[in-house]
Tab-separated table of C-alpha atoms in Angstrom:
chain	number	residue	atom	x	y	z
A	1	MET	CA	69.268	83.704	127.404
A	2	LEU	CA	72.050	85.178	125.263
A	3	ASN	CA	75.347	85.984	126.947
A	4	LYS	CA	77.053	89.279	126.217
A	5	GLU	CA	80.016	88.886	123.885
A	6	ILE	CA	83.388	89.868	125.339
A	7	PHE	CA	84.660	91.207	121.965
A	8	ASN	CA	83.260	93.251	119.126
A	9	LYS	CA	84.307	92.118	115.632
A	10	TYR	CA	87.434	94.281	115.498
A	11	GLU	CA	88.551	93.271	118.975
A	12	LYS	CA	88.103	89.621	118.013
A	13	VAL	CA	90.411	90.052	115.021
A	14	THR	CA	92.873	91.975	117.183
A	15	TYR	CA	92.924	89.167	119.746
A	16	GLU	CA	93.480	86.519	117.069
A	17	LYS	CA	96.374	88.424	115.516
A	18	LEU	CA	98.007	89.050	118.879
A	19	GLU	CA	97.677	85.391	119.833
A	20	LYS	CA	99.239	84.293	116.554
A	21	VAL	CA	102.369	86.331	117.252
A	22	CYS	CA	102.578	85.613	120.974
A	23	VAL	CA	102.323	81.833	120.716
A	24	ASN	CA	105.707	81.796	118.968
A	25	VAL	CA	107.498	83.939	121.566
A	26	ASN	CA	106.338	82.320	124.806
A	27	ALA	CA	103.895	85.083	125.644
A	28	SER	CA	100.154	85.182	126.338
A	29	VAL	CA	97.338	87.604	125.570
A	30	PHE	CA	94.807	88.491	128.253
A	31	PRO	CA	91.729	90.614	127.464
A	32	LYS	CA	90.062	93.140	129.759
A	33	VAL	CA	92.673	93.221	132.535
A	34	ARG	CA	91.996	95.955	135.094
A	35	LEU	CA	94.690	98.633	135.413
A	36	ALA	CA	94.718	98.202	139.198
A	37	ASP	CA	95.635	94.532	138.717
A	38	ILE	CA	98.695	95.525	136.684
A	39	PHE	CA	99.980	98.701	138.318
A	40	PRO	CA	101.032	98.983	142.002
A	41	ILE	CA	98.758	101.962	142.570
A	42	THR	CA	98.553	101.831	146.399
A	43	ASN	CA	100.680	104.603	147.932
A	44	SER	CA	102.094	105.291	144.482
A	45	GLY	CA	101.543	109.046	144.578
A	46	ILE	CA	99.050	109.162	141.716
A	47	SER	CA	96.060	111.491	141.964
A	48	ASN	CA	92.678	110.463	143.395
A	49	GLU	CA	91.218	110.722	139.895
A	50	GLU	CA	93.886	108.408	138.475
A	51	TYR	CA	93.515	105.990	141.410
A	52	SER	CA	89.742	105.736	140.904
A	53	PHE	CA	90.203	105.352	137.156
A	54	ALA	CA	92.688	102.488	137.617
A	55	LEU	CA	90.218	100.646	139.848
A	56	LYS	CA	87.435	100.823	137.256
A	57	SER	CA	89.197	100.699	133.892
A	58	HIS	CA	90.934	97.972	131.919
A	59	PHE	CA	93.182	97.522	128.916
A	60	ASP	CA	91.612	95.894	125.874
A	61	PHE	CA	94.555	93.466	125.736
A	62	THR	CA	97.598	92.910	127.904
A	63	ILE	CA	100.533	90.773	126.782
A	64	TYR	CA	102.348	88.819	129.492
A	65	ASP	CA	105.659	86.978	129.500
A	66	ASN	CA	104.972	83.317	130.262
A	67	LYS	CA	108.225	82.802	132.175
A	68	SER	CA	108.040	85.759	134.530
A	69	SER	CA	104.248	86.279	134.462
A	70	GLN	CA	105.003	89.995	134.116
A	71	PRO	CA	103.080	92.320	131.793
A	72	LEU	CA	105.134	93.327	128.748
A	73	PHE	CA	102.825	95.833	127.048
A	74	ALA	CA	99.175	96.636	126.395
A	75	VAL	CA	97.124	97.157	123.234
A	76	GLU	CA	94.083	99.414	122.963
A	77	PHE	CA	91.650	99.350	120.045
A	78	ASP	CA	90.510	102.942	119.508
A	79	GLY	CA	87.201	102.817	117.665
A	80	LYS	CA	84.783	105.619	116.841
A	81	SER	CA	83.844	106.071	120.507
A	82	HIS	CA	87.363	107.378	121.188
A	83	ARG	CA	86.567	110.525	119.225
A	84	THR	CA	84.256	111.873	121.947
A	85	GLU	CA	85.580	114.376	124.463
A	86	ILE	CA	84.722	112.091	127.381
A	87	GLN	CA	86.666	109.203	125.887
A	88	LYS	CA	89.575	111.451	124.939
A	89	SER	CA	89.797	112.492	128.597
A	90	ARG	CA	89.803	108.835	129.696
A	91	ASP	CA	92.451	107.984	127.129
A	92	GLU	CA	94.628	110.791	128.462
A	93	ILE	CA	94.382	109.448	132.014
A	94	LYS	CA	95.333	105.998	130.738
A	95	ASN	CA	98.266	107.506	128.846
A	96	ARG	CA	99.471	109.210	132.029
A	97	LEU	CA	99.268	105.964	133.990
A	98	VAL	CA	101.207	103.872	131.476
A	99	LYS	CA	103.860	106.586	131.434
A	100	ARG	CA	103.939	106.713	135.247
A	101	PHE	CA	104.340	102.931	135.567
A	102	ASN	CA	106.465	102.504	132.445
A	103	LEU	CA	104.239	100.101	130.499
A	104	PRO	CA	104.351	100.366	126.688
A	105	LEU	CA	100.927	100.962	125.140
A	106	LEU	CA	100.092	100.466	121.475
A	107	ARG	CA	96.957	102.252	120.270
A	108	ILE	CA	95.461	100.889	117.044
A	109	ASN	CA	92.383	101.230	114.840
A	110	SER	CA	90.872	99.081	112.083
A	111	LEU	CA	93.554	100.190	109.597
A	112	TYR	CA	96.132	98.297	111.661
A	113	LEU	CA	94.318	95.027	110.918
A	114	GLU	CA	94.464	95.106	107.107
A	115	GLU	CA	96.906	92.578	105.623
A	116	LYS	CA	98.183	94.701	102.762
A	117	TYR	CA	101.802	95.332	103.690
A	118	ARG	CA	103.752	92.419	102.181
A	119	ASN	CA	101.169	90.025	103.702
A	120	LEU	CA	101.543	91.750	107.058
A	121	ASP	CA	99.164	93.956	109.004
A	122	LEU	CA	100.483	96.882	111.031
A	123	LEU	CA	99.425	95.366	114.362
A	124	SER	CA	101.422	92.182	113.739
A	125	TRP	CA	104.334	94.237	112.446
A	126	CYS	CA	104.455	96.380	115.597
A	127	VAL	CA	104.226	93.412	117.956
A	128	GLU	CA	106.749	91.281	116.034
A	129	VAL	CA	109.178	94.192	115.956
A	130	TRP	CA	108.738	94.695	119.718
A	131	PHE	CA	109.849	91.124	120.435
A	132	LEU	CA	112.667	91.293	117.866
A	133	ALA	CA	113.966	94.445	119.544
A	134	GLU	CA	113.912	92.692	122.923
A	135	TYR	CA	115.970	89.803	121.514
A	136	PHE	CA	118.330	92.290	119.885
A	137	TYR	CA	118.996	94.236	123.086
A	138	LYS	CA	119.447	91.016	125.059
A	139	ALA	CA	122.018	89.877	122.492
A	140	GLN	CA	123.816	93.199	122.993
A	141	GLU	CA	123.903	92.585	126.753
A	142	ASP	CA	125.322	89.099	126.128
A	143	GLY	CA	127.975	90.510	123.796
A	144	THR	CA	126.657	88.692	120.723
A	145	ILE	CA	125.871	91.992	118.977
A	146	PRO	CA	128.085	95.095	119.274
A	147	TYR	CA	126.697	97.463	121.910
A	148	ASP	CA	126.838	100.463	119.552
A	149	GLU	CA	124.881	98.819	116.729
A	150	PRO	CA	121.391	100.395	116.468
A	151	PHE	CA	118.293	98.235	116.127
A	152	SER	CA	116.463	98.707	112.837
A	153	PRO	CA	113.650	96.398	111.679
A	154	GLU	CA	114.441	97.310	108.054
A	155	SER	CA	117.900	95.745	108.388
A	156	ILE	CA	116.635	92.282	109.420
A	157	LEU	CA	117.445	90.092	106.406
A	158	PHE	CA	115.433	86.944	107.203
A	159	THR	CA	113.287	85.512	109.997
A	160	SER	CA	112.208	81.957	110.693
A	161	GLY	CA	109.082	80.951	108.777
A	162	ASN	CA	109.218	83.957	106.444
A	163	GLU	CA	110.770	83.529	103.008
A	164	LYS	CA	110.736	87.214	102.111
A	165	LYS	CA	113.988	89.139	102.068
A	166	PHE	CA	113.929	91.990	104.612
A	167	PRO	CA	110.464	90.879	105.856
A	168	PHE	CA	109.936	93.908	108.130
A	169	PHE	CA	111.007	96.508	105.562
A	170	LEU	CA	107.416	97.101	104.475
A	171	SER	CA	108.135	99.263	101.425
A	172	PHE	CA	111.126	97.206	100.216
A	173	ASP	CA	109.402	95.824	97.100
A	174	ILE	CA	107.708	99.106	96.214
A	175	ARG	CA	110.936	101.083	96.429
A	176	ASN	CA	112.521	98.646	93.984
A	177	GLU	CA	109.566	99.011	91.608
A	178	ILE	CA	109.823	102.798	91.713
A	179	LYS	CA	113.536	102.564	90.963
A	180	LYS	CA	112.783	100.350	87.941
A	181	LEU	CA	110.194	102.810	86.643
A	182	PHE	CA	112.768	105.592	86.923
A	183	GLU	CA	115.378	103.526	85.068
A	184	GLU	CA	112.809	102.815	82.345
A	185	LYS	CA	112.193	106.595	82.153
A	186	GLN	CA	108.495	106.233	82.975
A	187	ILE	CA	108.804	108.628	85.918
A	188	LYS	CA	111.184	111.438	86.796
A	189	SER	CA	111.699	110.583	90.495
A	190	PHE	CA	114.144	107.805	91.357
A	191	ILE	CA	112.897	107.553	94.978
A	192	PRO	CA	109.637	108.474	96.707
A	193	ASN	CA	109.990	111.890	98.339
A	194	VAL	CA	108.801	112.041	101.938
A	195	TRP	CA	108.468	114.901	104.439
A	196	ILE	CA	107.152	114.216	107.959
A	197	GLY	CA	106.567	116.655	110.802
A	198	THR	CA	105.002	116.755	114.255
A	199	ASP	CA	102.482	118.991	115.984
A	200	ASN	CA	102.594	120.221	119.592
A	201	ASN	CA	101.215	116.878	120.833
A	202	ARG	CA	103.914	114.885	118.990
A	203	ASN	CA	101.398	113.512	116.491
A	204	TYR	CA	102.907	112.865	113.084
A	205	TYR	CA	101.782	114.273	109.735
A	206	GLY	CA	103.421	113.546	106.413
A	207	ILE	CA	103.351	114.103	102.685
A	208	SER	CA	104.927	111.863	100.051
A	209	TRP	CA	105.245	112.567	96.337
A	210	LEU	CA	106.693	111.499	92.989
A	211	TYR	CA	107.341	113.550	89.887
A	212	ILE	CA	106.033	111.930	86.700
A	213	ASP	CA	107.756	114.466	84.464
A	214	ASN	CA	108.668	118.163	84.562
A	215	GLU	CA	105.005	119.187	84.649
A	216	ILE	CA	102.976	116.724	86.698
A	217	GLY	CA	103.299	114.404	89.668
A	218	ILE	CA	101.313	112.583	92.349
A	219	PHE	CA	101.219	112.949	96.133
A	220	THR	CA	99.571	111.521	99.205
A	221	THR	CA	99.225	112.682	102.803
A	222	SER	CA	98.673	110.818	106.051
A	223	GLY	CA	99.112	111.024	109.801
A	224	MET	CA	99.759	108.910	112.878
A	225	LYS	CA	99.089	109.473	116.565
A	226	ALA	CA	102.054	109.617	118.902
A	227	GLN	CA	102.496	106.166	120.415
A	228	ARG	CA	103.670	105.191	123.880
A	229	PHE	CA	105.214	102.151	122.264
A	230	PRO	CA	108.837	101.625	121.145
A	231	ILE	CA	108.425	102.091	117.420
A	232	ILE	CA	109.712	104.959	115.306
A	233	GLU	CA	106.425	106.486	114.167
A	234	SER	CA	107.976	108.570	111.393
A	235	GLU	CA	109.559	105.504	109.733
A	236	LEU	CA	106.339	103.503	109.912
A	237	LEU	CA	104.308	106.439	108.584
A	238	GLU	CA	106.784	106.803	105.721
A	239	ASP	CA	106.259	103.184	104.666
A	240	ILE	CA	102.462	103.535	104.902
A	241	MET	CA	102.487	106.634	102.696
A	242	ILE	CA	104.764	104.972	100.139
A	243	PHE	CA	102.224	102.156	99.786
A	244	ASP	CA	99.441	104.689	99.183
A	245	LEU	CA	101.647	106.639	96.793
A	246	TYR	CA	102.441	103.547	94.730
A	247	ASN	CA	98.745	102.666	94.456
A	248	LYS	CA	98.097	106.173	93.138
A	249	LEU	CA	100.919	105.719	90.658
A	250	LEU	CA	99.386	102.480	89.367
A	251	ASP	CA	96.041	104.250	89.002
A	252	PHE	CA	97.774	106.990	87.044
A	253	PHE	CA	99.274	104.493	84.604
A	254	ASN	CA	95.889	102.791	84.201
A	255	ASN	CA	93.716	105.852	83.606
A	256	LYS	CA	95.922	108.967	83.928
A	257	ARG	CA	94.056	110.093	87.041
A	258	ASN	CA	95.409	111.345	90.387
A	259	SER	CA	98.103	113.540	88.854
A	260	VAL	CA	98.498	117.220	89.757
A	261	LEU	CA	100.763	119.998	88.604
A	262	ASN	CA	104.168	119.907	90.283
A	263	GLN	CA	103.538	123.470	91.436
A	264	GLU	CA	100.637	122.199	93.565
A	265	ILE	CA	102.953	119.641	95.155
A	266	TYR	CA	105.453	122.395	95.982
A	267	GLN	CA	102.667	124.384	97.624
A	268	ARG	CA	101.423	121.450	99.687
A	269	VAL	CA	104.935	120.616	100.903
A	270	ASN	CA	105.444	124.252	101.827
A	271	GLU	CA	102.224	124.192	103.865
A	272	PHE	CA	103.470	121.175	105.815
A	273	GLU	CA	106.827	122.827	106.451
A	274	LYS	CA	105.128	125.919	107.872
A	275	LYS	CA	102.588	124.034	109.984
A	276	TYR	CA	104.712	121.266	111.537
A	277	ARG	CA	108.163	120.761	113.034
A	278	ILE	CA	110.242	118.514	110.812
A	279	ALA	CA	110.750	114.979	112.144
A	280	SER	CA	112.272	113.317	109.078
A	281	ALA	CA	112.663	113.760	105.355
A	282	SER	CA	113.770	111.555	102.453
A	283	LEU	CA	114.230	113.733	99.396
A	284	GLU	CA	115.805	113.209	95.994
A	285	GLY	CA	118.464	115.610	94.848
């Protein structure tokens, strides 16, 4: 008789990537841990619906500190089933509970598993940055780092086992390539332009563009759900869009496709500005 598999193929990859990061930071990954086994729900003041949900539901993955045996954060893989109204309702209850009990929750999909960002995938990037931030804040408490110095993954010069300069600055190489193309007068823009806004649910939507010359340019758009996880979504979305933008630029040089009139870019940016509240912008000029 065949036993039921605990993971689907995406969850298996997610588990392997989480384990790879956690083994180096004295943490462990546990799949399918029930919410009621993590949160002190008894007499906690949560609703009957939330109490019942916590008894029956689990996180896809929970990361624990090996020293304290305390949960650090959880990871949920949101596949196609999470698009249904029933699942959206369940996800909202889970979001309320992690907020109530102050547990970070990272929600990912299959795009987070692709190793295309300087040999990193977005899942590994998020988890590595979480642990780096913890070390950073602990060093501030110990007085090793000035208390008023902000944590920024882009400013980390080197890490052990990684030879790349600024390993967590995902668009570092691409930004340099764009600058070179500008200096060689192959494009008009000297930096990738980025505009990012939020909707009423704090989800992020952005547009990034480059001007090839005075007449034509290229652009890309993307979005990211609001996370209950200590990352700056707008900065991560900016790097993701710059990768997509650079790929479009390479396609343009190869076959002159993907370009549009600059007037169309102006119109699209204007649409974003009217529809969303500005969260961040990196603009030339």
